[in-house]
Short mmCIF file of C-alpha atoms in Angstrom, two decimals:
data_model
loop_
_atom_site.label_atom_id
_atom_site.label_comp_id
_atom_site.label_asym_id
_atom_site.label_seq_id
_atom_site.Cartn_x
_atom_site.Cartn_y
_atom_site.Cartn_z
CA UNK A 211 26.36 -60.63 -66.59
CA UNK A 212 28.66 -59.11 -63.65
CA UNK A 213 30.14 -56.33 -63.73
CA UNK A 214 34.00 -56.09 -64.15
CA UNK A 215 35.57 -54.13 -61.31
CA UNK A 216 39.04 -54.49 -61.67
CA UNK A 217 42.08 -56.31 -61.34
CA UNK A 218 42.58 -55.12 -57.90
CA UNK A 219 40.28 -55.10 -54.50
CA UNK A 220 38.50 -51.84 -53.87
CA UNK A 221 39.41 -50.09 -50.35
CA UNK A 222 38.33 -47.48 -48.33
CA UNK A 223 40.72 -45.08 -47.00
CA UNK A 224 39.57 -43.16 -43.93
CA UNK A 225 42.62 -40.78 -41.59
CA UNK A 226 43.63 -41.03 -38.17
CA UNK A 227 45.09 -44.62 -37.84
CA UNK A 228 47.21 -44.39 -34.47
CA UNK A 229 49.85 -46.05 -33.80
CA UNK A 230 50.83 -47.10 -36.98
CA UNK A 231 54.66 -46.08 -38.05
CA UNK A 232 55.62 -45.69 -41.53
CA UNK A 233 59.31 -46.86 -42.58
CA UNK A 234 59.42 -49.11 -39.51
CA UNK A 235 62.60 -50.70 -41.11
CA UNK A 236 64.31 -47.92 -40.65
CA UNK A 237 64.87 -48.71 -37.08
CA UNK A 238 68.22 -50.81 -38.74
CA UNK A 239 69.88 -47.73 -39.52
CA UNK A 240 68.69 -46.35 -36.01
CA UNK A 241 70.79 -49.13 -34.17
CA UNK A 242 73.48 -48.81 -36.58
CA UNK A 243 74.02 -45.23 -35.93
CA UNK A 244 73.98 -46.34 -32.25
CA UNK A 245 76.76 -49.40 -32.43
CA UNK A 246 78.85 -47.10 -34.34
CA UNK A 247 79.12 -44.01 -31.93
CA UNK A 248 78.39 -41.61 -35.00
CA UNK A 249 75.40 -40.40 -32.75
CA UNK A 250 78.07 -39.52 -29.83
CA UNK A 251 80.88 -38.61 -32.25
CA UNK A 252 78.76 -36.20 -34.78
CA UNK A 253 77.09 -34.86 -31.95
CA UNK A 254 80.56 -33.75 -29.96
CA UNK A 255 81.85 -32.77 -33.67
CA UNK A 256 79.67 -29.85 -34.32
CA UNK A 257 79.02 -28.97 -30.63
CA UNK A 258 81.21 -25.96 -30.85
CA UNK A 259 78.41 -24.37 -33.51
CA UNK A 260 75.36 -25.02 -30.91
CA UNK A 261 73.90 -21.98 -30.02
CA UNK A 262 73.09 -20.89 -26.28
CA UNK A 263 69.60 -22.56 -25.03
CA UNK A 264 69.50 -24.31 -28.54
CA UNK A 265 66.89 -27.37 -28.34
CA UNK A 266 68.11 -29.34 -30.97
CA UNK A 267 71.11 -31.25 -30.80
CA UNK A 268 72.95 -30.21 -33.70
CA UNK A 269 74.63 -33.64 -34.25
CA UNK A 270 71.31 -35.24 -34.10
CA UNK A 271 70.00 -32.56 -36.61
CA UNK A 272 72.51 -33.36 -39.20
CA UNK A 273 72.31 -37.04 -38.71
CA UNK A 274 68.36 -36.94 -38.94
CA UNK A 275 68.74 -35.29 -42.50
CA UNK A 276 71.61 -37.95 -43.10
CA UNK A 277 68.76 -40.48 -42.22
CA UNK A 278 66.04 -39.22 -44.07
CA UNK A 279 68.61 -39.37 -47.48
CA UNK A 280 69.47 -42.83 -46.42
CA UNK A 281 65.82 -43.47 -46.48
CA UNK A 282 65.04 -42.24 -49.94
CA UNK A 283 65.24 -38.42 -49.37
CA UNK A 284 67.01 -35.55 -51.42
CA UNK A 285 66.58 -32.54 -49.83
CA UNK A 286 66.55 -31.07 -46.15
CA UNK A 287 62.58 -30.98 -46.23
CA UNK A 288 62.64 -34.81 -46.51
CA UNK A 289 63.94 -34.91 -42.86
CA UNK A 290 59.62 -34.75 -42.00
CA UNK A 291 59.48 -38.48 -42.86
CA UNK A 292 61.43 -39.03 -39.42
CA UNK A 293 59.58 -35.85 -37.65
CA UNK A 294 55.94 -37.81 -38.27
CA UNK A 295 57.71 -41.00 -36.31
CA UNK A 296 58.95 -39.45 -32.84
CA UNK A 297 58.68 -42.57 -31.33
CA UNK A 298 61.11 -44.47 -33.70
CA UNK A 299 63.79 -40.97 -34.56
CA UNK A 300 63.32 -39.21 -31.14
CA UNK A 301 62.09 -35.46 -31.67
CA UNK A 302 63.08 -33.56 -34.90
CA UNK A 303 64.01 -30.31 -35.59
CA UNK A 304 62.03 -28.00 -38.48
CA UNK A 305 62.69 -27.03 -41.42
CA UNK A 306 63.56 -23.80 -40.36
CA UNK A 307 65.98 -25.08 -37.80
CA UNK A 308 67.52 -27.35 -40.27
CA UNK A 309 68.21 -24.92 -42.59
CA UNK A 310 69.97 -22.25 -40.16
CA UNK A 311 72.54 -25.19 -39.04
CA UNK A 312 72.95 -25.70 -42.42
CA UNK A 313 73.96 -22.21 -43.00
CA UNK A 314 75.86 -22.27 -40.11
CA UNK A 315 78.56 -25.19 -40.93
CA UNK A 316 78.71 -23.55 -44.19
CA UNK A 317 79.45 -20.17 -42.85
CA UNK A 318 82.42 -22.37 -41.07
CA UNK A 319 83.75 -23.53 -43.73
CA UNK A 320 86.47 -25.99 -43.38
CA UNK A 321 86.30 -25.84 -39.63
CA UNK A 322 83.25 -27.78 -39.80
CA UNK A 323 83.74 -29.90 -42.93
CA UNK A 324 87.01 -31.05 -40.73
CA UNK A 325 85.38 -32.05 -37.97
CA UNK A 326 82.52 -33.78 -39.38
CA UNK A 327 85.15 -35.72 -41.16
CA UNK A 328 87.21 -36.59 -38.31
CA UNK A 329 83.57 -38.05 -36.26
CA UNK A 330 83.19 -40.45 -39.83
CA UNK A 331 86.66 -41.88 -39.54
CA UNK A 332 86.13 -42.40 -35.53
CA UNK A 333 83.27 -44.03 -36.09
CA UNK A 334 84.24 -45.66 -39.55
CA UNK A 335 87.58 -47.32 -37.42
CA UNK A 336 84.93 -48.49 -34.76
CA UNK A 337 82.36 -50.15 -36.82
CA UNK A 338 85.45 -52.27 -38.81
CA UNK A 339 86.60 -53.70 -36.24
CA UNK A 340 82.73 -54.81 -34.77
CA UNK A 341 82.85 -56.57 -38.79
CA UNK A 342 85.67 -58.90 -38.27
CA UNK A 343 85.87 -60.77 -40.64
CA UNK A 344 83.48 -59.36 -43.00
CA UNK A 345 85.12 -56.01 -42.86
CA UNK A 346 87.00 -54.43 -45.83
CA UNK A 347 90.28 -54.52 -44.50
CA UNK A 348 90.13 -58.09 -43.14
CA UNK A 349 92.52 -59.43 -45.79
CA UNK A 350 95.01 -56.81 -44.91
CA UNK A 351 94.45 -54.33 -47.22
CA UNK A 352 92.69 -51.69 -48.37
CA UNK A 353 91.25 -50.50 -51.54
CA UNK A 354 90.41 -47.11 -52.95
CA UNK A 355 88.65 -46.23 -55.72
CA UNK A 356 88.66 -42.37 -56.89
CA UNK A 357 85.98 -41.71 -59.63
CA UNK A 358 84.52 -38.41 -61.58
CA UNK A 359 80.66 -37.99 -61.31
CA UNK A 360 78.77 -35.74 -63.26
CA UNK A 361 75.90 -33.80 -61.10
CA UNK A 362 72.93 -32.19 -63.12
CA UNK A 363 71.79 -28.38 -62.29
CA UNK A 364 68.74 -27.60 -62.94
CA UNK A 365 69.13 -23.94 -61.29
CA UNK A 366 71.95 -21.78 -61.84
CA UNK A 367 73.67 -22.38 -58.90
CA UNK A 368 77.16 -21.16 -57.49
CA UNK A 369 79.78 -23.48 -59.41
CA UNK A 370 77.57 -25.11 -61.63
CA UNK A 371 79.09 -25.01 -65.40
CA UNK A 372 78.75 -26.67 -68.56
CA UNK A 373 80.38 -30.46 -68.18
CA UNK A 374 82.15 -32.48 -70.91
CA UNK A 375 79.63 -34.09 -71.63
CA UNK A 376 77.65 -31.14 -72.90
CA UNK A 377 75.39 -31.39 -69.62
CA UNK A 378 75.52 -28.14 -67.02
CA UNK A 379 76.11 -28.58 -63.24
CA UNK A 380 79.34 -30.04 -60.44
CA UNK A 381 81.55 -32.01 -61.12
CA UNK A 382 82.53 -34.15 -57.90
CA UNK A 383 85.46 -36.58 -57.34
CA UNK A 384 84.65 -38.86 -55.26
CA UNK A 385 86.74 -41.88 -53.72
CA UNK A 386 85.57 -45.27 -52.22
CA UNK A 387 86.06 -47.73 -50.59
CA UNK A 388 85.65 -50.90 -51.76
CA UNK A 389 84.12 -54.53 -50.32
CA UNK A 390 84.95 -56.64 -52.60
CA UNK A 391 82.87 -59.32 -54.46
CA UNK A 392 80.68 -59.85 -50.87
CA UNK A 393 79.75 -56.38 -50.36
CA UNK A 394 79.37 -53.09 -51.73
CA UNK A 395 81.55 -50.43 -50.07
CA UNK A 396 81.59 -46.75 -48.28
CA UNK A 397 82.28 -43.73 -49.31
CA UNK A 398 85.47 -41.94 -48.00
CA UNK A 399 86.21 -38.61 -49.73
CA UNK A 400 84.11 -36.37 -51.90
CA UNK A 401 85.16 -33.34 -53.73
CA UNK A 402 82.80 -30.69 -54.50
CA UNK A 403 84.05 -28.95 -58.16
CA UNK A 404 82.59 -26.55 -60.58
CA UNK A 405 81.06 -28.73 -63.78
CA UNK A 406 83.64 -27.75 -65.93
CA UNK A 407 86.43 -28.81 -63.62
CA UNK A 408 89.43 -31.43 -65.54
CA UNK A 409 89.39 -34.64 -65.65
CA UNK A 410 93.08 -35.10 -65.68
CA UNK A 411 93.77 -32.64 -62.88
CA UNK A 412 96.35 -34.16 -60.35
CA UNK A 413 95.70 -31.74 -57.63
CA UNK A 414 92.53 -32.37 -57.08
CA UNK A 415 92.98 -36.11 -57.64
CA UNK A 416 95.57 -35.68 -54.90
CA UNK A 417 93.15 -33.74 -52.77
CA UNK A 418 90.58 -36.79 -53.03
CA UNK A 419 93.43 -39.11 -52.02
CA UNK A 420 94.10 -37.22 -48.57
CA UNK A 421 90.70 -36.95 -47.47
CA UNK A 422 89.91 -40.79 -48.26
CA UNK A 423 93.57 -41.78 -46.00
CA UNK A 424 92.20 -39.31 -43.39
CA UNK A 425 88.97 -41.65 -43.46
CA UNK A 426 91.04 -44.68 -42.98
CA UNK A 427 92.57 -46.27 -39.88
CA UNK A 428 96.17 -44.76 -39.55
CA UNK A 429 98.04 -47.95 -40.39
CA UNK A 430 96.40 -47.39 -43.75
CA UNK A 431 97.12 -44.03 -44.39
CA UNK A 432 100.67 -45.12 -45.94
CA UNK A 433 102.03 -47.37 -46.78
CA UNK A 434 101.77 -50.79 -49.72
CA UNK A 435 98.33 -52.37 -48.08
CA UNK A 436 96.52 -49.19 -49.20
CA UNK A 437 95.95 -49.32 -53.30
CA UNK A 438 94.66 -46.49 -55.13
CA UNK A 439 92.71 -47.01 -58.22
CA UNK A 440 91.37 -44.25 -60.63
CA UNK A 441 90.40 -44.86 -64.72
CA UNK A 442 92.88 -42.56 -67.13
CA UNK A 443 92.22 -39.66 -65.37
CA UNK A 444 94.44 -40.38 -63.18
CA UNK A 445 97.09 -41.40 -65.64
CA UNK A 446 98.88 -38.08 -64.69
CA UNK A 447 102.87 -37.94 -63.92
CA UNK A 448 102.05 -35.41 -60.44
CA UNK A 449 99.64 -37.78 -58.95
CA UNK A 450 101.34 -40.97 -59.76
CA UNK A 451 104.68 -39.40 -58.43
CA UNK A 452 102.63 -38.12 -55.24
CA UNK A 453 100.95 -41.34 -54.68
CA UNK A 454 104.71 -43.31 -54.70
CA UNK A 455 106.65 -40.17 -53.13
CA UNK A 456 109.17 -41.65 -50.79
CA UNK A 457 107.90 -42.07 -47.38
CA UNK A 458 104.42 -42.66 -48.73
CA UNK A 459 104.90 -45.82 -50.56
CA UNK A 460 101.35 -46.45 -51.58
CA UNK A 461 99.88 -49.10 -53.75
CA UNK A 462 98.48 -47.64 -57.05
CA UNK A 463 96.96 -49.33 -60.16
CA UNK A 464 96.15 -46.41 -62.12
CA UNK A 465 94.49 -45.93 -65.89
CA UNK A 466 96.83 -44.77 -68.70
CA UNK A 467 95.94 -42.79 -71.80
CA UNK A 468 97.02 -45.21 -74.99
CA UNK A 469 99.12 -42.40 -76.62
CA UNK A 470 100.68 -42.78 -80.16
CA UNK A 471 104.23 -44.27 -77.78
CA UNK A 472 102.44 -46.92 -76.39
CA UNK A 473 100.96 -47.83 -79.61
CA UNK A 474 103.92 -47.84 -81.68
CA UNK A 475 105.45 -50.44 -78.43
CA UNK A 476 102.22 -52.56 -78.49
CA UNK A 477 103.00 -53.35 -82.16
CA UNK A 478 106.39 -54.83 -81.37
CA UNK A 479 105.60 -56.95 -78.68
CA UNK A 480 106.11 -60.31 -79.68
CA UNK A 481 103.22 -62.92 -79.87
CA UNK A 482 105.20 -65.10 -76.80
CA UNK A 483 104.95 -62.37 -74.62
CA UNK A 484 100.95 -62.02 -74.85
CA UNK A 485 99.59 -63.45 -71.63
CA UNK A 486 95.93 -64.57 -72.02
CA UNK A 487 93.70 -62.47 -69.35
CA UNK A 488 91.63 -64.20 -66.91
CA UNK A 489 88.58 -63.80 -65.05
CA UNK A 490 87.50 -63.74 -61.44
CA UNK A 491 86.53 -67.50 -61.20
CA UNK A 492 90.61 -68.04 -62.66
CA UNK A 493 89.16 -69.17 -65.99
CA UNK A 494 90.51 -67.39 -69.55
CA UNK A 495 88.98 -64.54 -70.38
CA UNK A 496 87.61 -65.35 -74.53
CA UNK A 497 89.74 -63.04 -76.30
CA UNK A 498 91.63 -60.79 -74.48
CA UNK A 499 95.26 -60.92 -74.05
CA UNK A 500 97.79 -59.01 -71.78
CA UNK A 501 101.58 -58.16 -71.90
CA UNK A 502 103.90 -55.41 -70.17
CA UNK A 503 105.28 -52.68 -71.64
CA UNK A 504 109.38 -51.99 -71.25
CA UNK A 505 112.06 -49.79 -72.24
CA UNK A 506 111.38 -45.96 -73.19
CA UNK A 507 107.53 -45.57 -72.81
CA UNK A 508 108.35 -45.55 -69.09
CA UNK A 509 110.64 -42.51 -69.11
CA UNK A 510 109.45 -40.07 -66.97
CA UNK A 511 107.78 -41.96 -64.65
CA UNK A 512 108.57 -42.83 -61.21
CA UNK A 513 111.16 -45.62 -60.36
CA UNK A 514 109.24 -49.16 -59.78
CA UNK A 515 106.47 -48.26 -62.48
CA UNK A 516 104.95 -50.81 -63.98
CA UNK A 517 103.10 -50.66 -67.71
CA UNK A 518 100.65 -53.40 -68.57
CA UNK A 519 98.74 -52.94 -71.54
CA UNK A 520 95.34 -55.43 -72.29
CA UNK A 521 94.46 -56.16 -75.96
CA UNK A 522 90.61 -57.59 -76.43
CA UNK A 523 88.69 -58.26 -79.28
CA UNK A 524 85.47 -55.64 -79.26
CA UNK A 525 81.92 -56.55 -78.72
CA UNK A 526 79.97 -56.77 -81.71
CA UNK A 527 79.13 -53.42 -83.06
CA UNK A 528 81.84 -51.64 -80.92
CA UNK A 529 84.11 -48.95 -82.86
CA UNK A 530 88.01 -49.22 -83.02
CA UNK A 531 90.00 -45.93 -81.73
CA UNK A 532 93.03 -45.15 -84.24
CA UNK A 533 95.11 -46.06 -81.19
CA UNK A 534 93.78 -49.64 -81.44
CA UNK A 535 95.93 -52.31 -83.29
CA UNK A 536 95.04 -54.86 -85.30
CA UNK A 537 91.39 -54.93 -84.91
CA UNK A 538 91.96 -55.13 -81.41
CA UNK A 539 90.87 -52.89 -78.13
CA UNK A 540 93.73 -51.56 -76.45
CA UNK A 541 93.27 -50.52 -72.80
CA UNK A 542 96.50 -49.65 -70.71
CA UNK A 543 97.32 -49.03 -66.94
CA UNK A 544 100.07 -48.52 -64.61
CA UNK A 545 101.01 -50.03 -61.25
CA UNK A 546 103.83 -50.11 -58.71
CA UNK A 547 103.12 -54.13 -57.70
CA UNK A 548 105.94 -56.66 -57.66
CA UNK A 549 105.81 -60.21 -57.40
CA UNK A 550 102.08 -60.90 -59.13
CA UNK A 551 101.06 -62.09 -62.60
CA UNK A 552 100.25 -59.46 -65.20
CA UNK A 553 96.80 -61.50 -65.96
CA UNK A 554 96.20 -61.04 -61.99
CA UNK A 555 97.04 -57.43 -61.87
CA UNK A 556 95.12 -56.60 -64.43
CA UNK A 557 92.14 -58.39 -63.20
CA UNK A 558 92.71 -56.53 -60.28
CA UNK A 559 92.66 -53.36 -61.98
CA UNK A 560 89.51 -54.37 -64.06
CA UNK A 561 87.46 -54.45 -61.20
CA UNK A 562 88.09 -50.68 -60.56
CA UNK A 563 84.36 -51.02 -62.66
CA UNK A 564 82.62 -51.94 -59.30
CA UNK A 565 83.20 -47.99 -58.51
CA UNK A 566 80.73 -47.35 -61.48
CA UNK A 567 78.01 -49.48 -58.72
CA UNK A 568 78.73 -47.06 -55.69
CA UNK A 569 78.41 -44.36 -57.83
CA UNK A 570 74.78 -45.46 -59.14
CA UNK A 571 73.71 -45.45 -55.09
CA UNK A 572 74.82 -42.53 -54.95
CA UNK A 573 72.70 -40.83 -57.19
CA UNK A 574 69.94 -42.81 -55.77
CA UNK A 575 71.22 -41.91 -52.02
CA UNK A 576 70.95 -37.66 -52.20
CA UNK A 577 73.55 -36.96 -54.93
CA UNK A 578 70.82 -36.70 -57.99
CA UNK A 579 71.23 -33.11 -57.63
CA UNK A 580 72.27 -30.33 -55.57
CA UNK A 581 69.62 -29.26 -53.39
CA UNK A 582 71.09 -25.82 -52.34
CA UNK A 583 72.17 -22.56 -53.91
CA UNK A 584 75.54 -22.07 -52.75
CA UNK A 585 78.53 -24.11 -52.81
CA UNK A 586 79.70 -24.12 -49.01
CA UNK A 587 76.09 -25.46 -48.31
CA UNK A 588 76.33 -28.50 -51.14
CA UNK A 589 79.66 -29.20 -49.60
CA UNK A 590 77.73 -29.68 -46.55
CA UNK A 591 75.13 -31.48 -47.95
CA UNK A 592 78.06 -33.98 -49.81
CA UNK A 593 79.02 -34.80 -46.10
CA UNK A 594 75.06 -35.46 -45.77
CA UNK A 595 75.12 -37.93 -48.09
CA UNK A 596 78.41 -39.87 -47.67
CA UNK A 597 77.18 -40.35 -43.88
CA UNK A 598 74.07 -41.79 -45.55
CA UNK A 599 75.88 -43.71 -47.91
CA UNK A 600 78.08 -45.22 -44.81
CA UNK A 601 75.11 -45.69 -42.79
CA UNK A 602 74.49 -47.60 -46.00
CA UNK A 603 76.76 -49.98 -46.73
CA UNK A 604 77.38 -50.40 -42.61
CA UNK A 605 74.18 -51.99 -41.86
CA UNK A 606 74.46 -54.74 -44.09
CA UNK A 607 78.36 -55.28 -43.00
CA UNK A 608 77.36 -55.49 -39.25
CA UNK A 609 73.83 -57.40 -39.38
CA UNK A 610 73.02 -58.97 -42.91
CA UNK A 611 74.13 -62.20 -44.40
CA UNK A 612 74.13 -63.70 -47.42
CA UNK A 613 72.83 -62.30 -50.91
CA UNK A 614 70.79 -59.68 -48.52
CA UNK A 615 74.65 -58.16 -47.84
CA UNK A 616 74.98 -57.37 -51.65
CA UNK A 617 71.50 -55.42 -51.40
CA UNK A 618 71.78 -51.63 -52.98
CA UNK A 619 69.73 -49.10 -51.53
CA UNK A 620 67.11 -49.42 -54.05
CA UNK A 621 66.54 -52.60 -52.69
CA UNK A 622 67.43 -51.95 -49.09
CA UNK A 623 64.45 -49.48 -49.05
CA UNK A 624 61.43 -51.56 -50.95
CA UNK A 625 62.68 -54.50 -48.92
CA UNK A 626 63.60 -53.67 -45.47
CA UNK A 627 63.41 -50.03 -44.55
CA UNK A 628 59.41 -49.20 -45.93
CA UNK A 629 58.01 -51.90 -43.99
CA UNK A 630 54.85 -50.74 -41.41
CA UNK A 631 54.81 -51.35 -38.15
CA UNK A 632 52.15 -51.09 -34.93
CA UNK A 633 53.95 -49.30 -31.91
CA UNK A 634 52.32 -50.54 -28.64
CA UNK A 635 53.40 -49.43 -25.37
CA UNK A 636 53.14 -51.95 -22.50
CA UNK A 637 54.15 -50.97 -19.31
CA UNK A 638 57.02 -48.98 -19.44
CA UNK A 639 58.07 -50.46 -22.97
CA UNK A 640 57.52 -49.40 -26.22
CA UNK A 641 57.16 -52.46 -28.68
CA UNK A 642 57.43 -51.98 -32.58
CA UNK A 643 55.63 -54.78 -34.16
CA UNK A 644 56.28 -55.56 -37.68
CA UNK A 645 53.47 -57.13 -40.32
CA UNK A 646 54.09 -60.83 -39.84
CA UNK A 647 53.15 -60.98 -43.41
CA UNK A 648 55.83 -58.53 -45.21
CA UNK A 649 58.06 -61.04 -47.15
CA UNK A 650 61.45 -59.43 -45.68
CA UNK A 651 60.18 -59.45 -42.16
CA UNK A 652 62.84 -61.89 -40.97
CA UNK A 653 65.38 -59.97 -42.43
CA UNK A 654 64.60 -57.43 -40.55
CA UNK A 655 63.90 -59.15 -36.94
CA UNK A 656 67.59 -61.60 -38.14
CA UNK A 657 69.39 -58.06 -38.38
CA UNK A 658 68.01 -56.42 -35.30
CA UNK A 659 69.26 -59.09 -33.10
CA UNK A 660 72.83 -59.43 -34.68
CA UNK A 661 73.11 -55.50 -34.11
CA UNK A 662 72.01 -56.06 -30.67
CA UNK A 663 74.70 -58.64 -29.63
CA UNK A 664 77.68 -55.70 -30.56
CA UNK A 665 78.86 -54.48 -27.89
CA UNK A 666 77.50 -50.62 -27.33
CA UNK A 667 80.08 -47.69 -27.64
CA UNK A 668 82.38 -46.92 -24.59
#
């Protein structure tokens, strides 16, 4: 009789393999940091906070860290993952090092939040228009989503306070931008609050809405190609006057609390004026029917305001609200948009869900938790991570095709960015050769010669 052994083949493991690099892949996000200038534009961002006879770079230091969170990282330690590779990341600072620039931009405050902003937009502006057609203002517009996320503490760190949901920790907003249905999108503004910050409150979901239009091109930053979409929380009569102040004359398709007005108006709306809701392929959507709102529920409200309310049969097992009617879900929303069909509009508005997606990478890209004490630091770090995030959802714009361009970064790591490689130096070359074996392989070569036919910055 044999002995069993096992499913799986017995090996030997033995250090002091040379010239073998770990997270090969991540040589995408390497020439993607190159096409877009965020390399040349970080590094003349924070150059006024470089101390005399300094070694490191401190642009390079914060985009290493940015890096190593793009690569599965969530805290500044992480950044030795790209300090065991020199020949793929260049030299890396320590720990030590990282941590005093850290402290540093934080002791700076908005100085440095500002212009480590400012080198994102540059470099955001640069890398749409090397995406052409596959970039998220190719149809002419420009979509923002503004979303709530709940951050975990599990210290008691500066800010952190019990949340809504009965959790303790931040509170971010955070605003996005989106793809569409062949992409993901990028992060454009994220705003660091204590965890028992409001919901509701319009200044800081009009503080979210500047830093995002700083992010975009300036024809975007006013004017009808640039919508805003936020759930009920932004339902709020400051920020929808602020977002359709004269002068600004932004798009907005905002969420709408179903109060006890809109209720008693929903029941009066005649059965003609129900307009079945469709879905994205254009068919009917089973059971859900749409209709807009008129007369004194709108008083108040800016001029131009539209009220569209959406009545759906619930799932199986779902409970009714006592502002439902009729055994039906009522869901309500508000938006400033002439000249479209309700059913459209409010397809348009549905997809405000995809926001629920970028903020799911998110929390797998650095923003689990907060990794440091104090707040001016985790505002730095929130920079951190929406570079990652960018860095992110860039790559695939510029050099993937297909499904691959819908990848999360889950997926973008097991696939593409863990993959080993041999480093051999011929002549005066260094070569990075990847397993010919590893499934996503060609994904990787396929993505590493579209990145190298954009033109380089300057």
């Amino acid at each position: 009789m044999s002995k069993r052994i096992g499913s799986y083949p017995r090996v030997r493991i033995e250090g002091g393999g040379r010239a073998v690099v770990s997270q090969a892949g991540g040589v995408l996000l390497v020439e993607t940091v190159r096409k877009a200038g965020l390399d040349a534009a970080v590094s003349a961002a924070v150059a006024p906070w470089r101390k005399a006879r300094a070694v490191h770079d401190p642009g390079k230091i914060l985009l290493d860290v940015a890096l190593a969170v793009a690569l599965g990282g969530d805290c500044l330690a992480d950044v030795a993952m790209l300090r065991a590779e020199p020949a793929v990341f260049g030299p890396v600072a320590s720990d030590p090092t990282v941590s005093r620039l850290i402290d540093t931009l934080a002791a700076a405050g908005p100085k440095a939040l500002t212009a480590i902003r400012a080198a994102r937009a540059e470099a955001r502006q640069r890398v749409w228009g090397l995406a052409g057609r596959e970039a998220p203002d190719a149809g002419g517009t420009v979509t923002v989503d503004l979303d709530g996320v709940l951050v975990i503490a599990h210290s008691d760190k500066e800010d952190a306070a019990p949340t809504w949901k009965r959790t303790y920790g931040h509170h971010p907003l955070m605003g996005f931008v989106d793809h569409g249905p062949g992409g993901t999108g990028e992060p454009v503004a994220a705003l660091l609050r204590p965890g028992n910050a409001g919901s509701n409150t319009a200044a800081d979901h009009i503080t979210a809405t500047q830093l995002a239009l700083d992010q975009l091109p300036k024809k975007y930053r006013r004017g009808r190609r640039t919508l805003i979409r936020t759930d009920s929380a932004g339902g709020t009569h400051d920020f929808v006057a602020w977002l359709a102040r004269r002068g600004r004359w932004l798009s907005y398709s905002v969420g709408m609390t179903v109060t006890e007005q809109v209720h008693q108006h929903v029941l009066k709306v005649p059965a003609s004026a129900w307009t079945p809701a469709v879905e994205t392929d254009g068919e009917i959507r089973d059971g859900a029917w749409v209709a807009e709102l008129t007369g004194d529920v709108q008083d108040g409200w800016p001029k131009g305001m539209r009220l569209i309310v959406r009545k759906e049969r619930p799932h199986p097992g779902a409970q009714l609200r006592l502002i439902d009617a009729d055994g039906m879900r009522l869901t309500c929303f508000a938006t400033n948009t002439v000249g479209r069909p309700i059913a459209e509009l409010e397809l348009r508005h549905r997809l405000r869900a995809r926001a629920e997606d970028r903020i799911r990478n998110a929390r797998a890209t650095g923003l689990r938790n907060l990794p440091l004490h104090r707040t001016a630091q985790n505002r730095i770090w929130l920079e951190i991570v929406q570079i990652a995030l960018d860095l992110l959802a860039w790559m695939p714009m510029l050099a993937l095709t297909g499904k691959a361009r819908l990848w999360e970064p889950r997926r973008l790591r097991l696939r593409l960015f863990t993959a080993a490689g041999q480093l051999v130096t011929t002549g005066r070359r260094r070569i990075l050769r990847l397993a010919r074996h590893w499934p996503w392989t060609r994904h990787i070569t396929a993505a590493l010669d579209q990145l190298a036919l954009l033109p380089n910055p300057g």
